[in-house]
Amino acid sequence: PGLDLDLILGYDFGVVRFEGELGYKRASLDEIGLRATPTGATTFSDGDGNVGVTSAMANLLLDFGNDDGVSFYAGPGVGWARVKMN
């Protein structure tokens, strides 16, 4: 079980569109995969903790096409994430 919170915002300026996202995720751990064995199986160990992820992302997109039909978009984006496991 875990928690996933996201704040997603965007604005359409016409041909140019901006999107931004902030996120926080947290989940409990009860077992951890350690390594692959010679037979290809993964071994697991009991665990007791949690993992959390904080992230941010921004995209600047060029919008092509018709607003009433098929539309395409492309553009650069940048993102950051921090993962913490206890």
mmCIF file of C-alpha atoms in Angstrom:
data_model
loop_
_atom_site.group_PDB
_atom_site.id
_atom_site.type_symbol
_atom_site.label_atom_id
_atom_site.label_comp_id
_atom_site.label_asym_id
_atom_site.label_seq_id
_atom_site.Cartn_x
_atom_site.Cartn_y
_atom_site.Cartn_z
ATOM 1 C CA PRO A 1 0.000 0.000 0.000
ATOM 2 C CA GLY A 2 1.097 3.524 -0.666
ATOM 3 C CA LEU A 3 0.290 7.116 -1.472
ATOM 4 C CA ASP A 4 0.554 8.995 -4.786
ATOM 5 C CA LEU A 5 -0.079 12.765 -4.867
ATOM 6 C CA ASP A 6 0.402 14.841 -8.024
ATOM 7 C CA LEU A 7 -0.198 18.482 -8.926
ATOM 8 C CA ILE A 8 -0.401 18.867 -12.711
ATOM 9 C CA LEU A 9 -0.856 22.247 -14.390
ATOM 10 C CA GLY A 10 -0.828 23.322 -17.993
ATOM 11 C CA TYR A 11 -1.686 26.268 -20.195
ATOM 12 C CA ASP A 12 -2.327 26.436 -23.927
ATOM 13 C CA PHE A 13 -0.981 29.656 -25.478
ATOM 14 C CA GLY A 14 -2.147 28.605 -28.962
ATOM 15 C CA VAL A 15 0.748 27.095 -30.893
ATOM 16 C CA VAL A 16 2.852 26.800 -27.710
ATOM 17 C CA ARG A 17 1.754 24.800 -24.667
ATOM 18 C CA PHE A 18 3.336 24.626 -21.188
ATOM 19 C CA GLU A 19 2.942 21.695 -18.775
ATOM 20 C CA GLY A 20 4.287 21.310 -15.237
ATOM 21 C CA GLU A 21 4.023 18.552 -12.633
ATOM 22 C CA LEU A 22 4.983 18.153 -8.970
ATOM 23 C CA GLY A 23 4.686 14.693 -7.432
ATOM 24 C CA TYR A 24 5.105 12.820 -4.163
ATOM 25 C CA LYS A 25 4.899 9.053 -3.797
ATOM 26 C CA ARG A 26 5.367 6.843 -0.723
ATOM 27 C CA ALA A 27 5.025 3.082 -0.309
ATOM 28 C CA SER A 28 5.717 0.459 2.362
ATOM 29 C CA LEU A 29 8.326 -2.251 1.824
ATOM 30 C CA ASP A 30 7.909 -5.804 3.059
ATOM 31 C CA GLU A 31 10.465 -7.593 0.867
ATOM 32 C CA ILE A 32 13.452 -6.589 -1.232
ATOM 33 C CA GLY A 33 14.822 -8.348 -4.331
ATOM 34 C CA LEU A 34 18.538 -8.974 -3.809
ATOM 35 C CA ARG A 35 20.130 -10.592 -6.864
ATOM 36 C CA ALA A 36 19.661 -13.084 -9.644
ATOM 37 C CA THR A 37 20.736 -16.675 -8.963
ATOM 38 C CA PRO A 38 22.624 -18.819 -11.527
ATOM 39 C CA THR A 39 19.278 -20.356 -12.549
ATOM 40 C CA GLY A 40 17.859 -16.912 -13.347
ATOM 41 C CA ALA A 41 15.558 -16.687 -10.322
ATOM 42 C CA THR A 42 15.560 -13.600 -8.102
ATOM 43 C CA THR A 43 16.026 -14.075 -4.381
ATOM 44 C CA PHE A 44 14.087 -11.951 -1.907
ATOM 45 C CA SER A 45 14.783 -10.846 1.636
ATOM 46 C CA ASP A 46 12.332 -9.645 4.262
ATOM 47 C CA GLY A 47 12.262 -5.899 4.632
ATOM 48 C CA ASP A 48 10.531 -3.443 6.900
ATOM 49 C CA GLY A 49 10.564 0.179 5.768
ATOM 50 C CA ASN A 50 9.346 2.573 3.141
ATOM 51 C CA VAL A 51 10.362 4.306 -0.055
ATOM 52 C CA GLY A 52 9.495 7.886 -1.030
ATOM 53 C CA VAL A 53 9.855 9.770 -4.316
ATOM 54 C CA THR A 54 9.638 13.539 -4.795
ATOM 55 C CA SER A 55 9.617 14.734 -8.416
ATOM 56 C CA ALA A 56 9.191 17.805 -10.631
ATOM 57 C CA MET A 57 8.849 18.121 -14.392
ATOM 58 C CA ALA A 58 8.255 20.900 -16.955
ATOM 59 C CA ASN A 59 7.578 20.674 -20.703
ATOM 60 C CA LEU A 60 7.349 23.334 -23.416
ATOM 61 C CA LEU A 61 5.466 21.949 -26.405
ATOM 62 C CA LEU A 62 4.690 23.067 -29.942
ATOM 63 C CA ASP A 63 1.143 22.076 -30.902
ATOM 64 C CA PHE A 64 0.457 20.999 -34.506
ATOM 65 C CA GLY A 65 -2.879 20.130 -36.026
ATOM 66 C CA ASN A 66 -6.527 20.978 -35.708
ATOM 67 C CA ASP A 67 -8.134 21.588 -32.288
ATOM 68 C CA ASP A 68 -11.264 19.752 -33.457
ATOM 69 C CA GLY A 69 -9.465 16.707 -34.889
ATOM 70 C CA VAL A 70 -6.127 14.960 -34.799
ATOM 71 C CA SER A 71 -3.366 16.966 -33.154
ATOM 72 C CA PHE A 72 0.360 16.335 -32.620
ATOM 73 C CA TYR A 73 2.815 17.977 -30.258
ATOM 74 C CA ALA A 74 6.561 17.858 -29.639
ATOM 75 C CA GLY A 75 9.059 19.765 -27.553
ATOM 76 C CA PRO A 76 11.727 19.744 -24.852
ATOM 77 C CA GLY A 77 11.232 18.950 -21.201
ATOM 78 C CA VAL A 78 13.234 18.857 -18.011
ATOM 79 C CA GLY A 79 12.674 16.844 -14.862
ATOM 80 C CA TRP A 80 14.128 16.003 -11.455
ATOM 81 C CA ALA A 81 13.452 13.213 -8.946
ATOM 82 C CA ARG A 82 14.713 12.306 -5.471
ATOM 83 C CA VAL A 83 14.287 8.756 -4.159
ATOM 84 C CA LYS A 84 14.725 7.927 -0.474
ATOM 85 C CA MET A 85 14.486 4.424 0.972
ATOM 86 C CA ASN A 86 14.478 3.530 4.680
#
